[in-house]
Coordinates of C-alpha atoms and ligand atoms in Angstrom, one line a residue:
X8 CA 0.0 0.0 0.0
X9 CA 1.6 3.4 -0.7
X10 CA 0.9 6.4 0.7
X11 CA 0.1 8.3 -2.7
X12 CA 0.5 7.7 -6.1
X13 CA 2.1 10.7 -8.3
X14 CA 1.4 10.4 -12.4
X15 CA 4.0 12.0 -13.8
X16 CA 8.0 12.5 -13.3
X17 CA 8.2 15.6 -14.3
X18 CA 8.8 19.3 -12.5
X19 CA 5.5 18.7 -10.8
X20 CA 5.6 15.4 -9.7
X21 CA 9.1 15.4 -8.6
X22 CA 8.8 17.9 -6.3
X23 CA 6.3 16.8 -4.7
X24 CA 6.9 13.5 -4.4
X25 CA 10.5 14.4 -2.8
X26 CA 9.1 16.3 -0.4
X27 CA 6.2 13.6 0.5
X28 CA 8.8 11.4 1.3
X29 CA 11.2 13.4 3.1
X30 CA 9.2 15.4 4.8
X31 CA 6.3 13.7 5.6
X32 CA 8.1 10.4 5.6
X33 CA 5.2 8.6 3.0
X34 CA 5.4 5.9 0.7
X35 CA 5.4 7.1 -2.8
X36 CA 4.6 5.4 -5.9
X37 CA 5.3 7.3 -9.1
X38 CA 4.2 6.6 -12.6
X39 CA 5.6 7.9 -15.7
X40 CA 4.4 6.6 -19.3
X41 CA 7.4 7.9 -20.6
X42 CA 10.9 5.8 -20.4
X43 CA 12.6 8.6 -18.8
X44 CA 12.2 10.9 -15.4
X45 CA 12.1 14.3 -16.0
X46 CA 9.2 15.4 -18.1
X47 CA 9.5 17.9 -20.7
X48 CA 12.0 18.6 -19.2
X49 CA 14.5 15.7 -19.7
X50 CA 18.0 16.0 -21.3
X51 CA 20.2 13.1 -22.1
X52 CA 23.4 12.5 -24.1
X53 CA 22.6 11.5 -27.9
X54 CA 24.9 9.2 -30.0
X55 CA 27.7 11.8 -30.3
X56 CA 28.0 12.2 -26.8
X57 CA 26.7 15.8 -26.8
X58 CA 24.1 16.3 -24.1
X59 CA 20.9 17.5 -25.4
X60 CA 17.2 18.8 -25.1
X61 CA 14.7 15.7 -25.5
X62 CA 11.8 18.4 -25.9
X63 CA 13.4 21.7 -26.9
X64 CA 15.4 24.5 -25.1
X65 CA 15.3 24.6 -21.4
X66 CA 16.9 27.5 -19.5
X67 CA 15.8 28.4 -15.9
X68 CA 15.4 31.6 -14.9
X69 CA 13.7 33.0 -12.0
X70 CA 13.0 35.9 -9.1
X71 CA 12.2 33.6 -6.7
X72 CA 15.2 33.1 -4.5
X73 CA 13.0 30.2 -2.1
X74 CA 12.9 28.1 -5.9
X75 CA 16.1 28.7 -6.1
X76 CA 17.1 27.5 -2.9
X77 CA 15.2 24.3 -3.1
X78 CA 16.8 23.5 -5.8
X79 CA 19.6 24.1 -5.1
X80 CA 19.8 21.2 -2.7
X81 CA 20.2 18.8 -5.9
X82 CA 21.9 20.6 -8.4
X83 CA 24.8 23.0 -8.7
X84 CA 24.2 25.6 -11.3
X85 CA 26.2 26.8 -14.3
X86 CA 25.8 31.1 -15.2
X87 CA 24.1 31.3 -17.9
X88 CA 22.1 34.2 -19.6
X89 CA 20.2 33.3 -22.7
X90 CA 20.4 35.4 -26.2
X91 CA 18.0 34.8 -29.5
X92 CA 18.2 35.9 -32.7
X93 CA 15.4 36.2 -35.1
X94 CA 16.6 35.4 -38.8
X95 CA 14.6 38.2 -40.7
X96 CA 15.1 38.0 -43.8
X97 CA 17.9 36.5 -44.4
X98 CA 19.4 38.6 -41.2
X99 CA 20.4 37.6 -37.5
X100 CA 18.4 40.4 -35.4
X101 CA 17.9 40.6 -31.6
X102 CA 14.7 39.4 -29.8
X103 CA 13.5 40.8 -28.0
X104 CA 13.6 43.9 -29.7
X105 CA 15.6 46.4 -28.5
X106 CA 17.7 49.3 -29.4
X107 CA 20.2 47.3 -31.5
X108 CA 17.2 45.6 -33.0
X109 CA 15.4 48.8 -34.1
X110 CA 18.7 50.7 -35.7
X111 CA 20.0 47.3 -37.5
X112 CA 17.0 46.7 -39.2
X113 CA 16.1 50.4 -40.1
X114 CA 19.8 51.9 -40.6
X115 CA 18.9 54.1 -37.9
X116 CA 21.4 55.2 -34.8
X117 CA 19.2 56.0 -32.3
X118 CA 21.5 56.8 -29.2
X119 CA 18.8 56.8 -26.5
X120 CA 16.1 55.1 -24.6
X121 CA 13.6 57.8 -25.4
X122 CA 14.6 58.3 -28.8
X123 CA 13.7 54.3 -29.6
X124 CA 10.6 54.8 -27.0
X125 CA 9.4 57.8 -29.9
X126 CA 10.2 55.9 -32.1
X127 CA 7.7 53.1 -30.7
X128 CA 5.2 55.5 -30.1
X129 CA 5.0 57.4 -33.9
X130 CA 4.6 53.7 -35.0
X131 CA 2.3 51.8 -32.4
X132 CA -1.1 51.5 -32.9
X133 CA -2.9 50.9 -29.7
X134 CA -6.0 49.2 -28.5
X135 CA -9.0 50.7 -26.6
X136 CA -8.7 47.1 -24.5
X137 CA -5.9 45.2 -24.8
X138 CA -7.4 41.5 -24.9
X139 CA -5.2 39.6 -27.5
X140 CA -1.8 39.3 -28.6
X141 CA -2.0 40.9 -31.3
X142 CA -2.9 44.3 -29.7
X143 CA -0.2 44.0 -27.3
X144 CA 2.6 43.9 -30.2
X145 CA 1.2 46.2 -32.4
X146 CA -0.1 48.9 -29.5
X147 CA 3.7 48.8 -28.4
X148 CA 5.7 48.6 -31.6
X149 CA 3.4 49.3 -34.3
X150 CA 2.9 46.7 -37.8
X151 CA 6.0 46.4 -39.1
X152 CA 8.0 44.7 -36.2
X153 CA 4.9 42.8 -35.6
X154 CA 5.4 41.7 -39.0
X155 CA 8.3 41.0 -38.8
X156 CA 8.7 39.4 -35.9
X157 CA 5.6 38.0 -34.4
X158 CA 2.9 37.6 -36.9
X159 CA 3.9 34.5 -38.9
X160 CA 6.0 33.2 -36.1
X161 CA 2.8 33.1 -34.0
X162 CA 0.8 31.8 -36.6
X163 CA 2.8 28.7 -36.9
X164 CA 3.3 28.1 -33.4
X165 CA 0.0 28.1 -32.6
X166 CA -2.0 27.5 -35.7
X167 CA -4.0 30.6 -34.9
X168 CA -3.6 34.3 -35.6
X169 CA -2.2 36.2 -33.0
X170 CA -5.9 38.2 -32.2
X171 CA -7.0 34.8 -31.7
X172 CA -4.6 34.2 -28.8
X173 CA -4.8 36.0 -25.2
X174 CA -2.4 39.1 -24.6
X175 CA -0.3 36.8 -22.1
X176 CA 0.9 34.9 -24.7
X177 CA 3.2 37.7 -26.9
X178 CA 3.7 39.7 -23.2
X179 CA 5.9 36.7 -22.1
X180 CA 8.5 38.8 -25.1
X181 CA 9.8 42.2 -23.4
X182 CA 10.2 44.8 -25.6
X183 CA 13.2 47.4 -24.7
X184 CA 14.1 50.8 -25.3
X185 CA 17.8 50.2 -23.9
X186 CA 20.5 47.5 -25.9
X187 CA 19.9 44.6 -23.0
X188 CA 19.3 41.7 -25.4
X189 CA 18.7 39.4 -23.1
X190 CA 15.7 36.9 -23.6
X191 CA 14.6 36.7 -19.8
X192 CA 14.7 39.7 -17.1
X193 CA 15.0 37.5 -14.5
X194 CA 17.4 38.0 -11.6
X195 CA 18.5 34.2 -11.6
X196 CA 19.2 32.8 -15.1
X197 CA 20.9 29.2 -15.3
X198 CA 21.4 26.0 -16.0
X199 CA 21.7 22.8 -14.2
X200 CA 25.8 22.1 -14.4
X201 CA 24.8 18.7 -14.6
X202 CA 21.7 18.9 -16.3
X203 CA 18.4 18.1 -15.8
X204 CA 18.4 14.7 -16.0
X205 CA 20.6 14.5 -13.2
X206 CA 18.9 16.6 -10.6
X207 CA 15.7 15.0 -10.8
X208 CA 17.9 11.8 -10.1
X209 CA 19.3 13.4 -7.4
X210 CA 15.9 14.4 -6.1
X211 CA 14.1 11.0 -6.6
X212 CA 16.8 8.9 -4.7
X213 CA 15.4 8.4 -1.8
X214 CA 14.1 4.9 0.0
X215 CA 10.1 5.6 0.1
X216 CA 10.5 6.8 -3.7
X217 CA 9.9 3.8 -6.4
X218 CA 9.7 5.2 -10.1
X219 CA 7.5 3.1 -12.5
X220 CA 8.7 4.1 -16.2
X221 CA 6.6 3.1 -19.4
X222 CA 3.1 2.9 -17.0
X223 CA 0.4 4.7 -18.2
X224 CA -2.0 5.9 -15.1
X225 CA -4.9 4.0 -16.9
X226 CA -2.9 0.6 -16.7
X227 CA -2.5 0.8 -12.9
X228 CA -5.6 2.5 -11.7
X229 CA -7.1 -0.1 -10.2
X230 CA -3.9 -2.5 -9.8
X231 CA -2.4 -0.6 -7.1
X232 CA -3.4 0.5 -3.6
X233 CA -2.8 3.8 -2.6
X234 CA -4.3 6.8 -0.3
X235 CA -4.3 9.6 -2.1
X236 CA -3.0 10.8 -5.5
X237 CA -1.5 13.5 -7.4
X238 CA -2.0 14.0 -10.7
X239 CA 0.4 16.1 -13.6
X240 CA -1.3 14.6 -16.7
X241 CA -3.7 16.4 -19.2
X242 CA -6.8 16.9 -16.8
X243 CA -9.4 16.3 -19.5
X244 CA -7.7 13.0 -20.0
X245 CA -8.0 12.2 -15.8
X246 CA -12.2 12.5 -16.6
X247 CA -12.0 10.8 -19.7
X248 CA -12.4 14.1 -21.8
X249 CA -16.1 14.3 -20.3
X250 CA -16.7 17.7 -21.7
X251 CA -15.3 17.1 -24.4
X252 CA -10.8 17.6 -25.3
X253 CA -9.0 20.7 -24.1
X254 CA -6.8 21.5 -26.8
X255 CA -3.2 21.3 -26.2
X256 CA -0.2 22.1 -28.8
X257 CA 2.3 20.0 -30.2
X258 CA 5.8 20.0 -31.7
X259 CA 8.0 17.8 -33.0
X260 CA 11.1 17.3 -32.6
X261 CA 13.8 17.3 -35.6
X262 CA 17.5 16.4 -33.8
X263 CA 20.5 16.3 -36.1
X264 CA 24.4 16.1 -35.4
X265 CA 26.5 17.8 -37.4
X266 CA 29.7 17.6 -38.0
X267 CA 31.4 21.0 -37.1
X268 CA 32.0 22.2 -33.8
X269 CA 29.7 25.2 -33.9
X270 CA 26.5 25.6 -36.2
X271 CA 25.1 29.5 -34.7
X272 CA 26.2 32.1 -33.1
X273 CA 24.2 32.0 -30.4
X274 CA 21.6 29.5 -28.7
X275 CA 18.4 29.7 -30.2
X276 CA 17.8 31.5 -33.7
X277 CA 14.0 32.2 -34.2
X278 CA 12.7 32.0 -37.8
X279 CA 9.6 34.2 -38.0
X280 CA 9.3 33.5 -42.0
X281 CA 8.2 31.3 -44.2
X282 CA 10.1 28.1 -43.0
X283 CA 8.0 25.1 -41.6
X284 CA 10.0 25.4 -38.2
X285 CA 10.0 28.4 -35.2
X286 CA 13.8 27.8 -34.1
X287 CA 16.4 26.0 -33.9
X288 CA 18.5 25.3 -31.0
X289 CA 22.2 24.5 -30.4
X290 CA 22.8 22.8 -27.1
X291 CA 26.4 23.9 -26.7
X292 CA 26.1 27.0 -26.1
X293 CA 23.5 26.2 -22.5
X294 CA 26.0 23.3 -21.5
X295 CA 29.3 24.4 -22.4
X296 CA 30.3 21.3 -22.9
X297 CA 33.3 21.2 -25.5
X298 CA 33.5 18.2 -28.7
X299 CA 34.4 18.4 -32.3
X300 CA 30.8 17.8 -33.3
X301 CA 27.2 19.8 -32.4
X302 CA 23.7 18.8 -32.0
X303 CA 21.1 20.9 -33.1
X304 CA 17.1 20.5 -32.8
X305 CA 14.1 21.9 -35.2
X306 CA 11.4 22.5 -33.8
X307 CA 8.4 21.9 -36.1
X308 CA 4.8 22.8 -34.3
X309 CA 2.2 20.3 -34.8
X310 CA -1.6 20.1 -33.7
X311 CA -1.0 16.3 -33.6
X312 CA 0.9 14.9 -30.7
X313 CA 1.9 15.3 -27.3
X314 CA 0.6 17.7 -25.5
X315 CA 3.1 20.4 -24.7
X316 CA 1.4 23.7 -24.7
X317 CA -1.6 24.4 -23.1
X318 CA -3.6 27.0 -25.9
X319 CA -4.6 30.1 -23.7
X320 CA -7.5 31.3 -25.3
X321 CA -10.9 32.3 -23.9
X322 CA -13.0 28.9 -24.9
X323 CA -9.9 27.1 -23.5
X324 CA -10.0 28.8 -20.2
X325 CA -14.2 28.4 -19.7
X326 CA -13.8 24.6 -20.6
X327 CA -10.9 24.2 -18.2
X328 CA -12.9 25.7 -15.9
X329 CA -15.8 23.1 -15.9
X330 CA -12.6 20.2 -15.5
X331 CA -11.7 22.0 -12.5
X332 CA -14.5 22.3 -11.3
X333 CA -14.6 18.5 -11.3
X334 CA -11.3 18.4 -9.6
X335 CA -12.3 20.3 -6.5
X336 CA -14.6 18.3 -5.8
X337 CA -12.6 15.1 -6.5
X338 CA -11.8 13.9 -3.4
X339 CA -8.1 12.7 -2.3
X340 CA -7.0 13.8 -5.8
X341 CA -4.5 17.2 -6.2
X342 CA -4.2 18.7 -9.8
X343 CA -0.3 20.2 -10.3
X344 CA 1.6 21.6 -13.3
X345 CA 1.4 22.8 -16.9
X346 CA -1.2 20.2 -18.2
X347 CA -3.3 19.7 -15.2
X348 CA -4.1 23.5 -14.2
X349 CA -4.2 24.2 -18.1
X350 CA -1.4 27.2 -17.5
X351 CA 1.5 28.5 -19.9
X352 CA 4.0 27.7 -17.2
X353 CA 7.6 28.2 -17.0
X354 CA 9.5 25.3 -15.0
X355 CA 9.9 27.7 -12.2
X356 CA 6.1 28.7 -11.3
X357 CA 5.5 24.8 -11.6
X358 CA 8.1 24.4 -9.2
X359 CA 6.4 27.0 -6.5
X360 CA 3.1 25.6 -7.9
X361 CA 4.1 22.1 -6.1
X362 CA 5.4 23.8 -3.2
X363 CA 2.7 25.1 -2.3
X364 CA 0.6 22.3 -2.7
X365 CA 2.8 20.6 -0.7
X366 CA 2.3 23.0 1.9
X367 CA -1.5 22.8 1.4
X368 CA -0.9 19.0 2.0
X369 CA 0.9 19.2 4.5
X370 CA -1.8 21.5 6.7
X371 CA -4.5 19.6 5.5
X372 CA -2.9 16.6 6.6
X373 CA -1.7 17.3 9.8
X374 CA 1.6 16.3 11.4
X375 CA 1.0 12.4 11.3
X376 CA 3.3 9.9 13.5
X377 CA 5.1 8.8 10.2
X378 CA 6.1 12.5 10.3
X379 CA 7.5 13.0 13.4
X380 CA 9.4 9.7 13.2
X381 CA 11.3 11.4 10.3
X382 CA 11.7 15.0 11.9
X383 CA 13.6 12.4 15.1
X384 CA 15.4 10.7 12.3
X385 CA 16.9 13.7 10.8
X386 CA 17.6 14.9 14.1
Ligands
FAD59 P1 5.6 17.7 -17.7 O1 7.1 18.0 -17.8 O2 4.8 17.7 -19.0 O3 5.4 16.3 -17.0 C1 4.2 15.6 -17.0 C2 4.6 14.1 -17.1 O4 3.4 13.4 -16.9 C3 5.2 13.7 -18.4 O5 6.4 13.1 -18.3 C4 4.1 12.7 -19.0 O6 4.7 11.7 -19.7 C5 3.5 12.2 -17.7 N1 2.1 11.8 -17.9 C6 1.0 12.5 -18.4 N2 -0.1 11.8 -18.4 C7 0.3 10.5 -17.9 C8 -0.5 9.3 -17.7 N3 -1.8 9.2 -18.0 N4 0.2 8.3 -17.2 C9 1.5 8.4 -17.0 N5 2.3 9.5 -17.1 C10 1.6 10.5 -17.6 N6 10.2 26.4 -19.0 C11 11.2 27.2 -18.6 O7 11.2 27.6 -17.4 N7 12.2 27.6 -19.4 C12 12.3 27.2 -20.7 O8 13.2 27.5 -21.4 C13 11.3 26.3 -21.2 N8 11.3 25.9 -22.5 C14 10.3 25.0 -22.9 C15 10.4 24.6 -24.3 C16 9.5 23.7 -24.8 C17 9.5 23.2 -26.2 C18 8.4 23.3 -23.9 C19 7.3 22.4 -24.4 C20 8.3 23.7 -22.6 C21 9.3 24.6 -22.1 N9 9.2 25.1 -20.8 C22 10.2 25.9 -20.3 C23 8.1 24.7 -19.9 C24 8.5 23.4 -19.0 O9 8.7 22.3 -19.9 C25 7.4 23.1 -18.1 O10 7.1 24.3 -17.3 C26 7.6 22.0 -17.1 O11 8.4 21.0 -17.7 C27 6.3 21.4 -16.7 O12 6.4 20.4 -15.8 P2 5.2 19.5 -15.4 O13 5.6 18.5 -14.4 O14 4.0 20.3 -15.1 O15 4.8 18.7 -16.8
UDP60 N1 7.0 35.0 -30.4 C1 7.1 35.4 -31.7 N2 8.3 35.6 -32.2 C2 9.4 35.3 -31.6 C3 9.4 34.9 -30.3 C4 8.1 34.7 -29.7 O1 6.0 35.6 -32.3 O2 10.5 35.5 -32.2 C5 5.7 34.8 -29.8 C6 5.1 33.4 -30.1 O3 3.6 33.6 -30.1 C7 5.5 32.6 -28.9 C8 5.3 33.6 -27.8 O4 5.7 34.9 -28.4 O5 4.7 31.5 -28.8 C9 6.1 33.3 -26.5 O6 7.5 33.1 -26.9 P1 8.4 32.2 -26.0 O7 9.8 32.3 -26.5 O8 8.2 32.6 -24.5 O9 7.8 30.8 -26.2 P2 8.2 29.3 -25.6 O10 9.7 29.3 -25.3 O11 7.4 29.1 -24.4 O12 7.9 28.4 -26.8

């Protein structure tokens, strides 16, 4: 009999199921149908030797120093502060627009932050209400850099247009008056030195942990004995898509080696054009690691597939209401991460996310004998 039963090895159900068993001192069982820990965002070392991305580009970056912190306790960290280019055209540009971006593209030499802010403003063309994500590029920057940079970019991403798709979606892309070309503005930007793979090792290795790989949830629903359960699939799936499927967007994933030791200048180069892929990412520059060869990945969106991005768009957000609704009052039975709340999350708000489910757990629960036996263990 174990204590709970997590679906799902990735972000979501890792953290909570190391802090289940440490600090509660339960008996976890967790289920993955994938032959990896990790989730999306597992990284491994291909045929070459060269450590990639499974599932696309992942850099972590965050304000949250308590995310940090925890961890922390299972990985070391390696600086790193991630750059895009957008091929326009046939030209490498910075993205998120900035300064460089604006006088590169237009000949211009625009010394100043307010000169590039007038600039902006003589071309923007805002909203009354800014709903979609349409109106927040073009109310900032006007049509041509929405053009340029977003429309068709967005279009093949998501398979809609961009006024189709809720402001939130473009606003994750700053846009800057100064020459910072950074992609993130957080205060912590790194990667694991290790990788990925390897800290969620690290935080799975523990005696009341056992990992199932390859098991789909529906093959041991009713095989295995448990208490309670936490969930980190597609919620629509958990109630057998009642009211009908929440959709969800795909990619797939094109990985090639290539036989030179560097392929792009930087990272990730975006192509917002006509080609039937949004980037490309080469994995050398996040790791560092050093070899004669590099990896690269395409990334070629797809409706078909597994579900990686949850769609945030109004008829989304009423139908994954009426699942959630369904999961309150499901009884011994907590929803975490990306697919289960529906939410365009980075790896670090599904990180607090479980935390603080954990602490919801954890109150709701009470201070059980099993966890005071481990509080005089650790003693
Ligand atoms: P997942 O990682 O999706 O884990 C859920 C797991 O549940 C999966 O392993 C799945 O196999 C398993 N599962 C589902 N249903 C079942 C079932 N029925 N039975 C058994 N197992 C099941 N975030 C960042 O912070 N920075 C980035 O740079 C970044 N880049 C990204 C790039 C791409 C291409 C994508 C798709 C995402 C990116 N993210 C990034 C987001 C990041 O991947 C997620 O925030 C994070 O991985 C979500 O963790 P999770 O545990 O909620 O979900
Ligand atoms: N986007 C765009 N052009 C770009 C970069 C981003 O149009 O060069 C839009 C696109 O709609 C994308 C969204 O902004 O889906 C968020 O971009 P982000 O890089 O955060 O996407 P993710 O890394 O989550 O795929």
């Amino acid at each position: 009999m174990f204590d709970w039963l997590i679906v799902g090895a990735g972000f979501a159900g890792s953290v909570l199921a190391e802090r289940l068993a440490r600090v509660r001192n339960e008996r976890v069982l967790i289920v993955d149908r994938r032959p990896h820990i990790g989730g999306n965002a597992y990284d491994r070392y291909d045929d070459a030797g060269l450590l990639i991305h499974q599932y696309g580009p992942h850099i972590f970056h965050t304000n949250a120093q308590q995310i940090v912190d925890h961890l922390s306790q299972f990985t070391e960290w390696r600086p790193y502060e991630h750059r895009v280019l957008a091929d326009v055209e046939g030209r490498l540009l910075p993205i998120p627009i900035n300064r460089t971006t604006v006088n590169a593209l237009y000949g211009l030499d625009l010394q100043s932050d307010e000169a590039v802010e007038a600039f902006f403003r003589e071309r923007a063309e805002p909203a009354a209400e800014v709903r979609t994500s349409e109106d927040v590029v073009l109310g900032r920057v006007g049509r041509d850099l929405y053009e340029k940079f977003f429309r068709s970019y967005t279009r093949k991403q998501w398979g809609l247009e961009p006024s189709q798709l809720d402001k939130s979606v473009t606003a994750r892309v700053p846009v800057r008056t100064n020459t910072d070309d950074r992609y993130f503005n957080d205060a912590f930007q790194c990667m694991p030195k290790h990788g990925y793979t390897r800290m969620f090792e690290r935080m799975l290795d523990h005696p009341n942990i056992k990992i199932m790989l390859q098991t789909d949830f529906a093959d041991v629903r009713r095989g295995i004995s448990y208490k309670r359960m936490i969930f980190t699939g597609p919620i629509d799936e958990f109630f057998d898509h009642r009211f009908g499927r929440l959709p969800y967007r795909s990619l797939r994933f094109e990985h090639k080696t290539l036989d030179v030791p560097q392929f792009q200048p930087v990272a990730v180069v975006n192509y917002p054009g006509a080609e039937p892929y949004t980037r490309i990412t080469e994995y050398k520059h996040l790791t560092g690691q050093e070899h004669a060869k590099t990896s690269i990945t395409y990334e070629h969106p797809s409706a078909e597939g597994d579900p990686y991005y949850p769609i945030p768009k109004p008829e989304n957000a009423e139908l994954f209401k009426r699942y959630e609704k369904l999961a309150q009052a499901t009884p011994n039975v907590w929803f975490v991460g990306r697919l289960a709340t529906y939410r365009y999350y980075n790896m670090d708000q599904v990180v607090g996310q479980a935390l603080s489910t954990f602490q919801k757990i954890d109150a709701a629960l009470g201070t059980g004998t099993k966890r005071a036996r481990a509080i005089m263990q650790s003693a």
